[in-house]
């Protein structure tokens, strides 16, 4: 099976400098969704016809199984497929997909392919309440397909037809090689229409059949930003349905966004307005509070991420509590039952079991032992303006509030740092270390008074 994806068009109505097929749906370029559809039906080699936007398109989606074919200038869909022809194996059929129709399902494509057995030309068509903009399927009185007429070339009777061409078809490749060079551009748009192969097939007695998708949105193309946003909602709605079928609790299926993969254990609950990106794993019983953004993380069983937290490339162990308003940056590893509270930022740090940083802290490039308490307002000063340095805090240490740990520095096992300490040298184990000017009281001191008062 040959696959050709048409992706050379400009997408004028997007009003964008970015080629249309690189606009993103669920975080991935539209064309990437279509490539995935082609791979899902088992295509080993995929021809992508590109053109508008130049090398941006192949550069954005490098892949070993793609043959990039440049179409320049872009003279229509028929001209586009003609450019791919030299790369196609004439012994098998050719499936034509559109780079701007991202939600086509594998089952539908397989049904269309089944229709195309024995040299039949198979078209994917759909009945639309509002067919405007699409090419119409013209049938004879017996219901046999005669041709496709583009809207701009259609007469009133043809325009009144509701069955439209989705742009997706399967054609016998040998015949395609005959039909494509025979196309003319004598039409309203002065283009070589791929759709005109239908009339040629009928004229020479090649059977033409059609298949329909189960859902209208499978065949929906993206021509404008409004259509892209509408397809995004459809995609996300399906994601939410699938999650709930798997047993995930969603406070509101209309308010979750997935731009990647989400793997959930049993009895996970996700509150409203959460965004998941990259690959995220949530263990059994994990609860995600409202308005969290979670990218490339694994969160183990029993942990709770409270509202408004932002987690990026972090690993959270079992029964941890994170947030509200916490930020875990890349390289953060929390072991079991760690508590990270509000306005705490952790980066590239390992925090062992039962340790806590509950309020207003920055922990960066650190190794934190077990049962450590990090007081409010503690900051690791890990950057000297040139290099990053590590802070080590051993088991059972207690870090008083408003402490600065000027790395590289080590706080020994069981050590206590007094509040307000600026630690510039190591703190020995089991002792109190404090750096602070002694408190003084000046008796009888008077506040200055305003002059002339
Ligand atoms: C096309 C069909 C129309 C169908 C509609 C479905 C033709 C002539 N018309 O119309 O029957 O109802 O799709 O969405 O085929 N492209 C190229 N090179 C070109 C022109 C287009 O690669 O020279 C690509 C575009 O990037 C796009 C696809 O082909 O992915 C369809 O092109 P577009 O201009 O959107 O065609 P429509 O006018 O929508
Ligand atoms: Ca289109």
Coordinates of N, CA and C in Angstrom, one line a residue, residues 139-248:
X139 N -23.9 11.6 -8.5 CA -24.3 10.2 -8.8 C -25.4 10.2 -9.9
X140 N -25.5 9.0 -10.6 CA -26.6 8.9 -11.5 C -27.9 8.4 -10.8
X141 N -28.9 8.2 -11.6 CA -30.2 7.8 -11.0 C -30.1 6.5 -10.2
X142 N -29.2 5.6 -10.6 CA -29.0 4.4 -9.9 C -28.1 4.5 -8.6
X143 N -27.6 5.7 -8.4 CA -26.7 5.9 -7.3 C -25.3 5.7 -7.5
X144 N -24.9 5.4 -8.8 CA -23.5 5.1 -9.1 C -22.8 6.5 -9.3
X145 N -21.5 6.5 -8.7 CA -20.8 7.8 -8.8 C -20.4 8.1 -10.2
X146 N -20.6 9.4 -10.6 CA -20.3 9.8 -12.0 C -19.0 10.6 -12.0
X147 N -18.9 11.6 -11.0 CA -17.8 12.5 -11.0 C -17.9 13.3 -9.7
X148 N -16.8 14.1 -9.5 CA -16.8 15.1 -8.3 C -16.8 16.5 -9.0
X149 N -17.6 17.4 -8.5 CA -17.6 18.7 -9.0 C -17.2 19.7 -7.8
X150 N -16.2 20.5 -8.0 CA -15.8 21.4 -7.0 C -16.8 22.5 -6.9
X151 N -17.0 23.1 -5.7 CA -18.0 24.0 -5.4 C -17.9 25.2 -6.4
X152 N -16.7 25.7 -6.7 CA -16.6 26.8 -7.5 C -16.9 26.5 -9.0
X153 N -17.0 25.3 -9.4 CA -17.4 24.9 -10.7 C -18.8 24.4 -10.8
X154 N -19.5 24.3 -9.7 CA -20.8 23.6 -9.6 C -21.9 24.5 -10.1
X155 N -23.0 23.9 -10.7 CA -24.2 24.7 -10.9 C -25.1 24.5 -9.7
X156 N -26.3 25.2 -9.8 CA -27.1 25.2 -8.6 C -27.6 23.9 -8.1
X157 N -27.9 23.0 -9.1 CA -28.4 21.6 -8.7 C -27.2 20.9 -8.1
X158 N -26.0 21.0 -8.5 CA -24.9 20.3 -8.0 C -24.6 20.9 -6.6
X159 N -24.7 22.2 -6.4 CA -24.4 22.8 -5.1 C -25.4 22.3 -4.1
X160 N -26.6 21.9 -4.5 CA -27.6 21.5 -3.6 C -27.4 20.0 -3.1
X161 N -26.4 19.4 -3.6 CA -26.0 18.0 -3.1 C -25.3 18.1 -1.8
X162 N -25.6 17.2 -0.9 CA -25.0 17.2 0.4 C -23.9 16.2 0.7
X163 N -23.8 15.3 -0.3 CA -22.7 14.3 -0.1 C -21.4 14.9 -0.7
X164 N -20.4 15.0 0.1 CA -19.1 15.7 -0.3 C -17.9 14.8 -0.3
X165 N -16.9 15.2 -1.0 CA -15.6 14.6 -1.1 C -14.8 15.0 0.1
X166 N -14.3 14.0 0.8 CA -13.4 14.3 2.0 C -12.0 14.6 1.5
X167 N -11.7 14.2 0.3 CA -10.3 14.4 -0.2 C -9.4 13.2 0.0
X168 N -10.0 12.2 0.8 CA -9.3 10.9 1.0 C -9.8 9.9 0.1
X169 N -8.9 9.2 -0.6 CA -9.3 8.2 -1.6 C -8.2 7.1 -1.7
X170 N -8.6 6.0 -2.3 CA -7.6 4.9 -2.6 C -7.8 4.6 -4.1
X171 N -6.7 4.7 -4.8 CA -6.7 4.5 -6.3 C -5.7 3.4 -6.7
X172 N -6.1 2.7 -7.8 CA -5.1 1.7 -8.3 C -3.9 2.6 -9.0
X173 N -2.7 2.3 -8.5 CA -1.6 3.1 -8.9 C -1.3 3.2 -10.4
X174 N -1.4 2.0 -11.0 CA -1.1 1.9 -12.4 C -2.0 2.9 -13.2
X175 N -3.3 2.9 -12.8 CA -4.3 3.8 -13.6 C -4.0 5.2 -13.2
X176 N -3.7 5.5 -11.9 CA -3.4 6.8 -11.5 C -2.3 7.4 -12.4
X177 N -1.3 6.6 -12.7 CA -0.2 7.0 -13.6 C -0.7 7.4 -15.0
X178 N -1.9 6.8 -15.4 CA -2.5 7.2 -16.7 C -3.3 8.5 -16.5
X179 N -4.1 8.5 -15.4 CA -5.1 9.6 -15.3 C -4.4 10.9 -15.0
X180 N -3.4 10.9 -14.1 CA -2.9 12.2 -13.6 C -2.3 13.1 -14.7
X181 N -1.5 12.5 -15.7 CA -1.0 13.3 -16.7 C -2.1 13.8 -17.7
X182 N -3.3 13.2 -17.6 CA -4.4 13.5 -18.5 C -5.2 14.7 -18.0
X183 N -5.0 15.1 -16.7 CA -5.8 16.1 -16.1 C -5.5 17.5 -16.8
X184 N -6.6 18.3 -16.8 CA -6.3 19.7 -17.4 C -6.7 20.7 -16.3
X185 N -6.3 21.9 -16.5 CA -6.6 22.9 -15.5 C -7.7 23.9 -16.0
X186 N -8.5 23.3 -16.9 CA -9.6 24.2 -17.4 C -10.8 24.1 -16.4
X187 N -10.7 24.9 -15.4 CA -11.7 25.0 -14.4 C -11.6 26.3 -13.7
X188 N -12.5 26.6 -12.7 CA -12.7 27.9 -12.1 C -11.4 28.3 -11.4
X189 N -10.6 27.4 -10.9 CA -9.4 27.8 -10.1 C -8.1 27.6 -10.9
X190 N -8.3 27.2 -12.2 CA -7.1 27.0 -13.0 C -6.1 26.0 -12.4
X191 N -6.6 25.0 -11.7 CA -5.7 24.0 -11.1 C -5.9 22.6 -11.7
X192 N -5.0 21.8 -11.4 CA -5.1 20.3 -11.8 C -5.8 19.6 -10.6
X193 N -7.1 19.3 -10.8 CA -7.8 18.7 -9.7 C -7.6 17.2 -9.6
X194 N -7.3 16.7 -8.5 CA -7.2 15.2 -8.3 C -8.6 14.7 -8.5
X195 N -9.6 15.4 -8.1 CA -11.0 15.0 -8.1 C -11.5 14.6 -9.5
X196 N -10.8 15.2 -10.6 CA -11.2 14.9 -11.9 C -10.8 13.4 -12.4
X197 N -10.0 12.7 -11.6 CA -9.7 11.3 -11.9 C -11.0 10.5 -11.9
X198 N -12.0 10.9 -11.1 CA -13.2 10.1 -10.9 C -13.9 10.1 -12.3
X199 N -14.1 11.2 -12.9 CA -14.7 11.2 -14.3 C -13.9 10.4 -15.3
X200 N -12.6 10.4 -15.2 CA -11.8 9.6 -16.1 C -12.0 8.1 -15.8
X201 N -12.1 7.8 -14.6 CA -12.3 6.4 -14.2 C -13.6 5.9 -14.8
X202 N -14.6 6.7 -14.5 CA -16.0 6.3 -15.0 C -16.0 6.1 -16.5
X203 N -15.3 7.1 -17.2 CA -15.3 7.0 -18.7 C -14.7 5.8 -19.2
X204 N -13.6 5.2 -18.5 CA -13.0 4.0 -19.0 C -13.5 2.8 -18.4
X205 N -14.6 2.9 -17.6 CA -15.2 1.7 -17.0 C -14.5 1.2 -15.8
X206 N -13.6 1.9 -15.1 CA -13.1 1.5 -13.8 C -14.1 1.7 -12.8
X207 N -14.4 0.6 -12.0 CA -15.4 0.8 -10.9 C -15.0 1.8 -9.9
X208 N -16.0 2.6 -9.4 CA -15.8 3.6 -8.4 C -16.7 3.3 -7.3
X209 N -16.3 3.3 -6.1 CA -17.2 3.0 -4.9 C -16.8 4.0 -3.8
X210 N -17.6 4.0 -2.8 CA -17.4 4.9 -1.7 C -17.5 4.3 -0.3
X211 N -16.9 4.9 0.7 CA -17.1 4.5 2.1 C -17.3 5.8 2.9
X212 N -18.0 5.6 4.0 CA -18.2 6.8 4.8 C -17.6 6.6 6.2
X213 N -17.2 7.7 6.8 CA -16.7 7.6 8.2 C -17.8 7.4 9.2
X214 N -17.6 6.9 10.4 CA -18.6 6.8 11.4 C -19.0 8.2 11.9
X215 N -18.1 9.0 12.1 CA -18.3 10.4 12.6 C -17.9 11.4 11.6
X216 N -18.6 12.5 11.5 CA -18.3 13.6 10.6 C -16.9 14.2 10.8
X217 N -16.6 14.3 12.1 CA -15.3 15.0 12.5 C -14.1 14.3 11.9
X218 N -14.2 13.0 11.6 CA -13.1 12.2 11.1 C -12.6 12.9 9.8
X219 N -13.6 13.4 9.0 CA -13.2 13.9 7.7 C -13.1 15.4 7.7
X220 N -13.2 16.0 8.9 CA -13.2 17.5 8.9 C -11.8 18.0 8.7
X221 N -11.7 19.0 7.8 CA -10.4 19.6 7.5 C -10.2 20.8 8.3
X222 N -9.0 21.2 8.4 CA -8.7 22.5 9.1 C -8.3 23.5 8.1
X223 N -9.2 24.5 7.9 CA -8.9 25.6 7.0 C -8.7 26.9 7.8
X224 N -9.3 27.0 9.0 CA -9.2 28.2 9.7 C -8.9 27.9 11.2
X225 N -8.6 28.9 11.9 CA -8.3 28.7 13.3 C -9.5 28.3 14.1
X226 N -10.6 28.7 13.7 CA -11.9 28.3 14.4 C -12.1 26.8 14.2
X227 N -11.8 26.3 13.0 CA -12.0 24.9 12.7 C -10.9 24.1 13.5
X228 N -9.7 24.6 13.6 CA -8.7 24.0 14.4 C -9.1 23.9 15.9
X229 N -9.6 25.0 16.4 CA -10.0 25.0 17.8 C -11.2 24.0 18.0
X230 N -12.1 23.9 17.0 CA -13.2 23.0 17.2 C -12.7 21.5 17.2
X231 N -11.8 21.2 16.3 CA -11.3 19.8 16.3 C -10.5 19.5 17.6
X232 N -9.8 20.5 18.1 CA -9.1 20.3 19.4 C -10.1 19.9 20.5
X233 N -11.2 20.5 20.5 CA -12.2 20.2 21.5 C -12.8 18.7 21.3
X234 N -12.9 18.4 20.0 CA -13.4 17.0 19.7 C -12.3 16.0 20.2
X235 N -11.1 16.3 19.9 CA -10.0 15.4 20.3 C -10.0 15.3 21.8
X236 N -10.0 16.4 22.5 CA -10.0 16.3 24.0 C -11.2 15.7 24.6
X237 N -12.3 15.8 24.0 CA -13.6 15.2 24.4 C -13.4 13.7 24.4
X238 N -12.8 13.2 23.3 CA -12.6 11.7 23.1 C -11.6 11.2 24.1
X239 N -10.5 12.0 24.4 CA -9.5 11.7 25.4 C -10.2 11.5 26.8
X240 N -11.1 12.4 27.1 CA -11.7 12.4 28.4 C -12.6 11.2 28.5
X241 N -13.4 10.9 27.4 CA -14.2 9.7 27.4 C -13.4 8.4 27.6
X242 N -12.3 8.3 26.9 CA -11.4 7.1 27.1 C -10.9 7.0 28.5
X243 N -10.5 8.1 29.1 CA -10.0 8.1 30.5 C -11.0 7.6 31.4
X244 N -12.2 8.1 31.3 CA -13.3 7.7 32.2 C -13.7 6.2 32.0
X245 N -13.6 5.7 30.7 CA -13.9 4.3 30.5 C -12.8 3.5 31.2
X246 N -11.6 4.0 31.3 CA -10.5 3.3 32.0 C -10.6 3.3 33.5
X247 N -11.6 4.2 34.0 CA -11.8 4.2 35.4 C -11.2 5.5 36.1
X248 N -10.8 6.4 35.3 CA -10.3 7.7 35.8 C -11.4 8.6 36.1

